[in-house]
Amino acid sequence: MANCMVFHTQIASVMEVLANAAVAEICKLVDDDYAVFRLEITQSQKENRALRRKLQLLELKVSRERAERTIRPRSVKILDRYRGMARGEGHLTVGHRSVVKPAGHNTWRDGQPITVDEGSGTSTQHVIVIESADVEAAGPGGSSLVKQERTEGDDPQQSRNIQTGAVAGVVPPESIEDLSTAATPQPRTRHSIAEVSGKPNGILKTETDAETLTVTKSLLHTGSEHRSDTERLGLGRLGCPPAPASEYLLYGDLRTVHSHLDSGDALQAGNDPSCSYTTEMEPVNMPLGLETQTDLSRGDWNRHSSSVFSEGCLDKKGEVIAVDEVTVKVEGDAPPTWNADSHLGDGYSQGRDFLDYRESLETNPDVATHSPLHTPRDRDPVFTSMGPSDSHGRVLFDQVLNSNERARAQVQERGATSGNSKKKQFLCMFCNKGFSCPQKVEIHQRVHTGVKPFSCTQCHMRFAEAGTLKRHQRVHTGEKPFVCHVCRASFSHSFNLKRHQRVHTGENHTAAPSVRSSPTSTS
DNA sequence: CTGGGGACGGGGCCC
DNA sequence: TGGGCCCCGTCCCCA
């Protein structure tokens, strides 16, 4: 019995020792793990703080930009550089700013400075051309980009964006060749320049000197430029290309674009997204959707109408026929002028290729009570939702649309009582002006985009409307079908005859009442 | 005063 | 029958 007691005591003591040892072991393990865990937590907290600081900085910037934007609404001007640059026609004037392209070069070269005369000062910006080393390897969407870095300027918050176009889609061999041999002037090489400027804080990029802004635009075109577009379009009649694929305007948060840099030849974006934004409008991925993403039958002719400033001309089958480059400009104060001399070496004027966006904003009573930019609705063609790739192009027009807030508000207020909301349900993505059908919008938007799908076979003039081309061709044919019955004077222009007849009637044409409805009036 | 391009609305045709 | 598409007429503006 005593032995038994001793045995039990010994066992108990041994177990106690073992238990203590086990506890000690466990405690040690816990301590070790806790140390590691705590270390990790500390590191995580550090990262958290860093990220939070970044976030606060970003929010600060955003709020500042918005505040300044409300003070100074921005305008958008889109201009079509068209072939002027491509033909080596010198420089391009954007509003009162003159972007001078070195003569003899059809392609902006790396480091090539662009002089932007802003009246109050001159800022020199370096344009960096990033071209696909292997266009073919990059696929049909081989693109060339121009990366512009602001190196100096009197307004550190202004940003400019100059880009070249990227040949995309069903690019004809010559177009690919143009890109691959961009160093030598090629008549068909096309470029486009997007300028984003304006006073405080462009949405695209509003950093300081380190800012870099790059937007790529893809260009699609096929066929010969020496044929008229009508021929190229293969249209039986002298019609304009269908609306759906012709106008693409992206707008939105530029940052969303950044995620689309996955294409092979995409411009190397900086690590800091706040310093470099790049849009890669690669044809295969680009949201233009010329062939696949735009479906008029679904009513989304307008879905991209704020994305890329190019126009694809499709035939009935949706085949991409031609795309003209255009230039997008977002600026604050520049007057809506286009210096034709600056870029039209062959002597024709592009005319008013871009308009003051703000003007349009204020003349919007016709639009319906809804805006596609605001409250997308599936039923309304204007309200088609943006597809997944739409973020691709949510590039340039975010601020435009933001600056459009007031106009839209006015539109919505008026629309409720205007009674025209039904009739003009198709809205211009730029100015919100309403039209009765998509084609009207498409044509109208050429005012903003500068797209001119119709080219004269006799000269190189291009027109946004088929009728204008037809009328223009009377210049070559000498046809003057409008004859004054009084003096037998003939005119090629119907209105010229009408105006001329005022001479006979003694009517003062300057005081003649305008029958034509103003942009603000209803039809 | 004329020439000519830009812009836009109306209306007809076709599906 | 309605909508899309296109042509035409018209006005504005500039050179």
Coordinates of C-alpha atoms in Angstrom, one line a residue, chain A residues 59-75 155-158 198-203 205-207 332 399 402-403:
Chain A
E59 CA -8.4 62.5 -52.4
L60 CA -6.9 65.8 -51.7
K61 CA -5.9 66.2 -55.3
V62 CA -9.2 65.1 -56.6
S63 CA -11.1 67.4 -54.4
R64 CA -8.9 70.2 -55.4
E65 CA -9.3 69.5 -59.0
R66 CA -13.0 69.3 -58.7
A67 CA -13.2 72.5 -56.8
E68 CA -11.1 74.3 -59.4
R69 CA -13.0 72.7 -62.2
T70 CA -16.2 74.0 -60.9
I71 CA -14.7 77.4 -60.8
R72 CA -13.5 77.1 -64.3
P73 CA -15.4 74.8 -66.4
R74 CA -13.4 73.2 -69.1
S75 CA -14.2 73.0 -72.7
D155 CA 0.8 76.6 -65.6
P156 CA 1.9 73.5 -63.9
Q157 CA -1.6 72.2 -63.8
Q158 CA -2.1 72.3 -67.4
G198 CA -7.0 74.1 -69.7
K199 CA -6.6 75.6 -66.5
P200 CA -6.5 74.0 -63.3
N201 CA -6.2 70.4 -63.1
G202 CA -7.0 68.5 -66.1
I203 CA -8.7 65.4 -65.1
K205 CA -3.5 64.4 -65.3
T206 CA -2.9 67.2 -62.9
E207 CA 0.4 66.5 -61.4
G332 CA -10.2 76.0 -71.3
Q399 CA -13.9 66.4 -67.3
N402 CA -18.3 66.8 -65.6
S403 CA -18.3 70.3 -66.9

